[in-house]
JSON list of C-alpha atoms in Angstrom, two decimals:
[
{"chain": "A", "resi": 1265, "resn": "MET", "atom": "CA", "xyz": [136.44, 39.99, 25.67]},
{"chain": "A", "resi": 1266, "resn": "LYS", "atom": "CA", "xyz": [138.02, 43.30, 24.70]},
{"chain": "A", "resi": 1267, "resn": "VAL", "atom": "CA", "xyz": [140.06, 43.59, 21.12]},
{"chain": "A", "resi": 1268, "resn": "LYS", "atom": "CA", "xyz": [142.79, 46.58, 20.73]},
{"chain": "A", "resi": 1269, "resn": "VAL", "atom": "CA", "xyz": [143.15, 47.74, 17.21]},
{"chain": "A", "resi": 1270, "resn": "ILE", "atom": "CA", "xyz": [146.04, 50.82, 15.78]},
{"chain": "A", "resi": 1271, "resn": "VAL", "atom": "CA", "xyz": [145.30, 51.93, 12.80]},
{"chain": "A", "resi": 1272, "resn": "THR", "atom": "CA", "xyz": [148.07, 53.31, 11.04]},
{"chain": "A", "resi": 1273, "resn": "LEU", "atom": "CA", "xyz": [148.95, 55.33, 7.96]},
{"chain": "A", "resi": 1274, "resn": "LYS", "atom": "CA", "xyz": [151.30, 53.29, 5.57]},
{"chain": "A", "resi": 1275, "resn": "ASN", "atom": "CA", "xyz": [154.24, 54.51, 5.09]},
{"chain": "A", "resi": 1276, "resn": "GLY", "atom": "CA", "xyz": [155.14, 56.97, 2.55]},
{"chain": "A", "resi": 1277, "resn": "VAL", "atom": "CA", "xyz": [151.70, 58.17, 2.89]},
{"chain": "A", "resi": 1278, "resn": "LEU", "atom": "CA", "xyz": [151.24, 61.92, 3.89]},
{"chain": "A", "resi": 1279, "resn": "ASP", "atom": "CA", "xyz": [150.38, 62.57, 7.62]},
{"chain": "A", "resi": 1280, "resn": "PRO", "atom": "CA", "xyz": [149.82, 66.31, 7.81]},
{"chain": "A", "resi": 1281, "resn": "GLN", "atom": "CA", "xyz": [148.35, 66.32, 11.39]},
{"chain": "A", "resi": 1282, "resn": "GLY", "atom": "CA", "xyz": [151.46, 64.02, 12.46]},
{"chain": "A", "resi": 1283, "resn": "LYS", "atom": "CA", "xyz": [153.64, 67.03, 11.04]},
{"chain": "A", "resi": 1284, "resn": "ALA", "atom": "CA", "xyz": [151.54, 70.04, 12.67]},
{"chain": "A", "resi": 1285, "resn": "ILE", "atom": "CA", "xyz": [151.92, 68.18, 15.65]},
{"chain": "A", "resi": 1286, "resn": "GLN", "atom": "CA", "xyz": [155.83, 67.89, 15.36]},
{"chain": "A", "resi": 1287, "resn": "GLN", "atom": "CA", "xyz": [156.40, 71.08, 13.97]},
{"chain": "A", "resi": 1288, "resn": "THR", "atom": "CA", "xyz": [154.06, 72.39, 17.43]},
{"chain": "A", "resi": 1289, "resn": "LEU", "atom": "CA", "xyz": [155.97, 70.23, 19.99]},
{"chain": "A", "resi": 1290, "resn": "ASN", "atom": "CA", "xyz": [159.27, 71.44, 18.39]},
{"chain": "A", "resi": 1291, "resn": "GLY", "atom": "CA", "xyz": [157.71, 75.27, 19.30]},
{"chain": "A", "resi": 1292, "resn": "MET", "atom": "CA", "xyz": [157.32, 73.80, 22.39]},
{"chain": "A", "resi": 1293, "resn": "SER", "atom": "CA", "xyz": [161.03, 73.27, 23.72]},
{"chain": "A", "resi": 1294, "resn": "PHE", "atom": "CA", "xyz": [160.79, 69.57, 22.40]},
{"chain": "A", "resi": 1295, "resn": "GLU", "atom": "CA", "xyz": [163.19, 70.14, 19.63]},
{"chain": "A", "resi": 1296, "resn": "ASN", "atom": "CA", "xyz": [164.33, 66.78, 19.57]},
{"chain": "A", "resi": 1297, "resn": "VAL", "atom": "CA", "xyz": [161.04, 65.49, 18.04]},
{"chain": "A", "resi": 1298, "resn": "SER", "atom": "CA", "xyz": [162.11, 64.26, 14.70]},
{"chain": "A", "resi": 1299, "resn": "GLU", "atom": "CA", "xyz": [158.57, 62.74, 13.31]},
{"chain": "A", "resi": 1300, "resn": "VAL", "atom": "CA", "xyz": [155.31, 62.40, 14.57]},
{"chain": "A", "resi": 1301, "resn": "ARG", "atom": "CA", "xyz": [152.89, 59.99, 12.75]},
{"chain": "A", "resi": 1302, "resn": "GLN", "atom": "CA", "xyz": [149.04, 60.09, 14.03]},
{"chain": "A", "resi": 1303, "resn": "GLY", "atom": "CA", "xyz": [146.86, 56.62, 13.68]},
{"chain": "A", "resi": 1304, "resn": "LYS", "atom": "CA", "xyz": [143.70, 55.60, 15.34]},
{"chain": "A", "resi": 1305, "resn": "TYR", "atom": "CA", "xyz": [143.31, 53.20, 18.16]},
{"chain": "A", "resi": 1306, "resn": "PHE", "atom": "CA", "xyz": [139.93, 51.05, 18.89]},
{"chain": "A", "resi": 1307, "resn": "ASP", "atom": "CA", "xyz": [138.88, 49.12, 21.90]},
{"chain": "A", "resi": 1308, "resn": "ILE", "atom": "CA", "xyz": [136.48, 46.80, 20.70]},
{"chain": "A", "resi": 1309, "resn": "GLU", "atom": "CA", "xyz": [133.87, 45.00, 23.64]},
{"chain": "A", "resi": 1310, "resn": "VAL", "atom": "CA", "xyz": [132.44, 41.58, 21.26]},
{"chain": "A", "resi": 1311, "resn": "LYS", "atom": "CA", "xyz": [130.68, 39.03, 22.79]},
{"chain": "A", "resi": 1312, "resn": "GLU", "atom": "CA", "xyz": [132.45, 36.21, 22.04]},
{"chain": "A", "resi": 1313, "resn": "SER", "atom": "CA", "xyz": [134.82, 34.48, 24.83]},
{"chain": "A", "resi": 1314, "resn": "ASP", "atom": "CA", "xyz": [137.02, 32.16, 22.47]},
{"chain": "A", "resi": 1315, "resn": "GLU", "atom": "CA", "xyz": [140.04, 35.11, 21.71]},
{"chain": "A", "resi": 1316, "resn": "SER", "atom": "CA", "xyz": [141.35, 33.74, 18.37]},
{"chain": "A", "resi": 1317, "resn": "LYS", "atom": "CA", "xyz": [137.54, 34.01, 17.28]},
{"chain": "A", "resi": 1318, "resn": "ALA", "atom": "CA", "xyz": [137.81, 37.21, 18.55]},
{"chain": "A", "resi": 1319, "resn": "LYS", "atom": "CA", "xyz": [140.59, 38.48, 16.83]},
{"chain": "A", "resi": 1320, "resn": "THR", "atom": "CA", "xyz": [139.59, 36.84, 13.54]},
{"chain": "A", "resi": 1321, "resn": "GLN", "atom": "CA", "xyz": [135.86, 38.97, 13.94]},
{"chain": "A", "resi": 1322, "resn": "VAL", "atom": "CA", "xyz": [137.77, 42.11, 14.60]},
{"chain": "A", "resi": 1323, "resn": "GLU", "atom": "CA", "xyz": [140.26, 41.56, 11.73]},
{"chain": "A", "resi": 1324, "resn": "ASP", "atom": "CA", "xyz": [137.32, 41.25, 8.99]},
{"chain": "A", "resi": 1325, "resn": "MET", "atom": "CA", "xyz": [135.99, 44.63, 10.58]},
{"chain": "A", "resi": 1326, "resn": "CYS", "atom": "CA", "xyz": [139.19, 46.20, 10.18]},
{"chain": "A", "resi": 1327, "resn": "LYS", "atom": "CA", "xyz": [139.00, 45.33, 6.70]},
{"chain": "A", "resi": 1328, "resn": "LYS", "atom": "CA", "xyz": [135.12, 45.96, 5.83]},
{"chain": "A", "resi": 1329, "resn": "LEU", "atom": "CA", "xyz": [135.03, 49.30, 7.65]},
{"chain": "A", "resi": 1330, "resn": "LEU", "atom": "CA", "xyz": [137.77, 50.52, 10.30]},
{"chain": "A", "resi": 1331, "resn": "ALA", "atom": "CA", "xyz": [140.78, 50.61, 8.18]},
{"chain": "A", "resi": 1332, "resn": "ASN", "atom": "CA", "xyz": [140.92, 52.23, 4.50]},
{"chain": "A", "resi": 1333, "resn": "LEU", "atom": "CA", "xyz": [143.54, 49.19, 3.34]},
{"chain": "A", "resi": 1334, "resn": "VAL", "atom": "CA", "xyz": [144.58, 51.15, 0.17]},
{"chain": "A", "resi": 1335, "resn": "ILE", "atom": "CA", "xyz": [146.33, 53.57, 2.82]},
{"chain": "A", "resi": 1336, "resn": "GLU", "atom": "CA", "xyz": [146.30, 52.48, 6.11]},
{"chain": "A", "resi": 1337, "resn": "ASP", "atom": "CA", "xyz": [147.22, 49.00, 8.14]},
{"chain": "A", "resi": 1338, "resn": "TYR", "atom": "CA", "xyz": [146.12, 47.76, 11.04]},
{"chain": "A", "resi": 1339, "resn": "LYS", "atom": "CA", "xyz": [147.31, 45.62, 13.97]},
{"chain": "A", "resi": 1340, "resn": "ILE", "atom": "CA", "xyz": [145.10, 43.84, 16.56]},
{"chain": "A", "resi": 1341, "resn": "LEU", "atom": "CA", "xyz": [146.79, 44.12, 19.91]},
{"chain": "B", "resi": 1213, "resn": "MET", "atom": "CA", "xyz": [164.22, 56.02, 19.05]},
{"chain": "B", "resi": 1214, "resn": "LYS", "atom": "CA", "xyz": [160.79, 55.58, 18.85]},
{"chain": "B", "resi": 1215, "resn": "VAL", "atom": "CA", "xyz": [158.01, 56.10, 21.16]},
{"chain": "B", "resi": 1216, "resn": "LYS", "atom": "CA", "xyz": [154.05, 54.78, 20.97]},
{"chain": "B", "resi": 1217, "resn": "VAL", "atom": "CA", "xyz": [151.51, 56.41, 22.87]},
{"chain": "B", "resi": 1218, "resn": "ILE", "atom": "CA", "xyz": [147.57, 55.89, 22.97]},
{"chain": "B", "resi": 1219, "resn": "VAL", "atom": "CA", "xyz": [145.14, 58.27, 24.25]},
{"chain": "B", "resi": 1220, "resn": "THR", "atom": "CA", "xyz": [141.88, 56.99, 25.01]},
{"chain": "B", "resi": 1221, "resn": "LEU", "atom": "CA", "xyz": [138.75, 58.91, 26.75]},
{"chain": "B", "resi": 1222, "resn": "LYS", "atom": "CA", "xyz": [138.29, 58.13, 30.21]},
{"chain": "B", "resi": 1223, "resn": "ASN", "atom": "CA", "xyz": [135.59, 55.64, 31.31]},
{"chain": "B", "resi": 1224, "resn": "GLY", "atom": "CA", "xyz": [132.81, 57.42, 31.85]},
{"chain": "B", "resi": 1225, "resn": "VAL", "atom": "CA", "xyz": [133.05, 60.56, 29.02]},
{"chain": "B", "resi": 1226, "resn": "LEU", "atom": "CA", "xyz": [130.81, 59.84, 26.49]},
{"chain": "B", "resi": 1227, "resn": "ASP", "atom": "CA", "xyz": [132.30, 59.04, 22.94]},
{"chain": "B", "resi": 1228, "resn": "PRO", "atom": "CA", "xyz": [129.28, 59.38, 20.29]},
{"chain": "B", "resi": 1229, "resn": "GLN", "atom": "CA", "xyz": [132.32, 58.87, 17.62]},
{"chain": "B", "resi": 1230, "resn": "GLY", "atom": "CA", "xyz": [132.53, 55.12, 19.18]},
{"chain": "B", "resi": 1231, "resn": "LYS", "atom": "CA", "xyz": [129.46, 54.53, 19.19]},
{"chain": "B", "resi": 1232, "resn": "ALA", "atom": "CA", "xyz": [128.39, 55.60, 16.11]},
{"chain": "B", "resi": 1233, "resn": "ILE", "atom": "CA", "xyz": [131.20, 52.96, 15.02]},
{"chain": "B", "resi": 1234, "resn": "GLN", "atom": "CA", "xyz": [129.42, 50.26, 17.27]},
{"chain": "B", "resi": 1235, "resn": "GLN", "atom": "CA", "xyz": [126.12, 50.65, 15.81]},
{"chain": "B", "resi": 1236, "resn": "THR", "atom": "CA", "xyz": [127.33, 50.63, 12.10]},
{"chain": "B", "resi": 1237, "resn": "LEU", "atom": "CA", "xyz": [129.06, 47.40, 13.11]},
{"chain": "B", "resi": 1238, "resn": "ASN", "atom": "CA", "xyz": [126.05, 45.77, 14.03]},
{"chain": "B", "resi": 1239, "resn": "GLY", "atom": "CA", "xyz": [124.47, 46.87, 10.88]},
{"chain": "B", "resi": 1240, "resn": "MET", "atom": "CA", "xyz": [126.95, 45.34, 9.06]},
{"chain": "B", "resi": 1241, "resn": "SER", "atom": "CA", "xyz": [126.54, 41.44, 10.42]},
{"chain": "B", "resi": 1242, "resn": "PHE", "atom": "CA", "xyz": [128.57, 42.15, 13.36]},
{"chain": "B", "resi": 1243, "resn": "GLU", "atom": "CA", "xyz": [125.64, 41.69, 15.74]},
{"chain": "B", "resi": 1244, "resn": "ASN", "atom": "CA", "xyz": [127.98, 40.60, 19.06]},
{"chain": "B", "resi": 1245, "resn": "VAL", "atom": "CA", "xyz": [130.29, 43.98, 19.25]},
{"chain": "B", "resi": 1246, "resn": "SER", "atom": "CA", "xyz": [128.80, 45.56, 22.51]},
{"chain": "B", "resi": 1247, "resn": "GLU", "atom": "CA", "xyz": [130.90, 48.60, 22.60]},
{"chain": "B", "resi": 1248, "resn": "VAL", "atom": "CA", "xyz": [133.12, 50.64, 20.65]},
{"chain": "B", "resi": 1249, "resn": "ARG", "atom": "CA", "xyz": [135.80, 52.90, 22.35]},
{"chain": "B", "resi": 1250, "resn": "GLN", "atom": "CA", "xyz": [137.66, 55.33, 20.14]},
{"chain": "B", "resi": 1251, "resn": "GLY", "atom": "CA", "xyz": [141.22, 56.85, 20.74]},
{"chain": "B", "resi": 1252, "resn": "LYS", "atom": "CA", "xyz": [144.38, 58.42, 19.29]},
{"chain": "B", "resi": 1253, "resn": "TYR", "atom": "CA", "xyz": [147.81, 56.67, 18.67]},
{"chain": "B", "resi": 1254, "resn": "PHE", "atom": "CA", "xyz": [150.93, 58.62, 18.31]},
{"chain": "B", "resi": 1255, "resn": "ASP", "atom": "CA", "xyz": [154.06, 57.42, 17.01]},
{"chain": "B", "resi": 1256, "resn": "ILE", "atom": "CA", "xyz": [156.96, 59.77, 17.77]},
{"chain": "B", "resi": 1257, "resn": "GLU", "atom": "CA", "xyz": [160.39, 59.77, 16.74]},
{"chain": "B", "resi": 1258, "resn": "VAL", "atom": "CA", "xyz": [162.67, 61.18, 19.95]},
{"chain": "B", "resi": 1259, "resn": "LYS", "atom": "CA", "xyz": [166.17, 61.59, 19.10]},
{"chain": "B", "resi": 1260, "resn": "GLU", "atom": "CA", "xyz": [167.17, 60.50, 22.64]},
{"chain": "B", "resi": 1261, "resn": "SER", "atom": "CA", "xyz": [168.72, 56.97, 22.48]},
{"chain": "B", "resi": 1262, "resn": "ASP", "atom": "CA", "xyz": [168.12, 56.20, 26.12]},
{"chain": "B", "resi": 1263, "resn": "GLU", "atom": "CA", "xyz": [164.30, 54.78, 26.41]},
{"chain": "B", "resi": 1264, "resn": "SER", "atom": "CA", "xyz": [163.90, 56.13, 29.72]},
{"chain": "B", "resi": 1265, "resn": "LYS", "atom": "CA", "xyz": [164.45, 59.38, 29.01]},
{"chain": "B", "resi": 1266, "resn": "ALA", "atom": "CA", "xyz": [162.63, 59.32, 25.95]},
{"chain": "B", "resi": 1267, "resn": "LYS", "atom": "CA", "xyz": [159.49, 58.02, 27.52]},
{"chain": "B", "resi": 1268, "resn": "THR", "atom": "CA", "xyz": [159.81, 60.74, 30.32]},
{"chain": "B", "resi": 1269, "resn": "GLN", "atom": "CA", "xyz": [159.94, 63.41, 27.56]},
{"chain": "B", "resi": 1270, "resn": "VAL", "atom": "CA", "xyz": [157.34, 62.01, 25.87]},
{"chain": "B", "resi": 1271, "resn": "GLU", "atom": "CA", "xyz": [155.56, 61.92, 28.83]},
{"chain": "B", "resi": 1272, "resn": "ASP", "atom": "CA", "xyz": [155.87, 65.39, 29.41]},
{"chain": "B", "resi": 1273, "resn": "MET", "atom": "CA", "xyz": [154.59, 65.78, 25.68]},
{"chain": "B", "resi": 1274, "resn": "CYS", "atom": "CA", "xyz": [151.16, 63.99, 26.41]},
{"chain": "B", "resi": 1275, "resn": "LYS", "atom": "CA", "xyz": [150.59, 66.30, 29.75]},
{"chain": "B", "resi": 1276, "resn": "LYS", "atom": "CA", "xyz": [151.40, 69.64, 27.44]},
{"chain": "B", "resi": 1277, "resn": "LEU", "atom": "CA", "xyz": [150.08, 69.00, 24.34]},
{"chain": "B", "resi": 1278, "resn": "LEU", "atom": "CA", "xyz": [148.97, 65.31, 23.01]},
{"chain": "B", "resi": 1279, "resn": "ALA", "atom": "CA", "xyz": [145.92, 64.32, 26.14]},
{"chain": "B", "resi": 1280, "resn": "ASN", "atom": "CA", "xyz": [143.53, 66.55, 27.51]},
{"chain": "B", "resi": 1281, "resn": "LEU", "atom": "CA", "xyz": [143.80, 65.12, 31.41]},
{"chain": "B", "resi": 1282, "resn": "VAL", "atom": "CA", "xyz": [140.67, 66.28, 32.17]},
{"chain": "B", "resi": 1283, "resn": "ILE", "atom": "CA", "xyz": [139.01, 63.97, 30.11]},
{"chain": "B", "resi": 1284, "resn": "GLU", "atom": "CA", "xyz": [141.47, 61.59, 28.86]},
{"chain": "B", "resi": 1285, "resn": "ASP", "atom": "CA", "xyz": [144.12, 59.19, 30.03]},
{"chain": "B", "resi": 1286, "resn": "TYR", "atom": "CA", "xyz": [147.21, 58.51, 28.12]},
{"chain": "B", "resi": 1287, "resn": "LYS", "atom": "CA", "xyz": [149.73, 55.36, 27.78]},
{"chain": "B", "resi": 1288, "resn": "ILE", "atom": "CA", "xyz": [152.84, 54.94, 26.50]},
{"chain": "B", "resi": 1289, "resn": "LEU", "atom": "CA", "xyz": [153.88, 51.85, 25.10]}
]
């Protein structure tokens, strides 16, 4: 089954890439954009039909590889 | 209000970064991962309280800046 994961920077961690996108949008007539934060998205196909088992495995992957828990949070959708 | 967007590569477009993640996971005892596709995630704060208006604006941003519609799809959550 397919598991979707979003990895985002924790609140308070500077996001210069998001800031650059926000400024670009402001300059493109989207003046009412006050903040942009960018994150990563993963679509993971796991050979496991049991949903909770698959999600437990993906959580393990997040902790070990996909997210840097010092500065990032992950969310399994 | 806050609008969340996911931008993913279209099916069929090569994703070498996702492939590298998959191979790394396979080498880390996650042998049952058969595919990984990576995408981008945006958290956009729009000064607009009407949800449908905010989403229409964000859709416009996706078309003009956030996604390359030749090779990418976007989804507003």
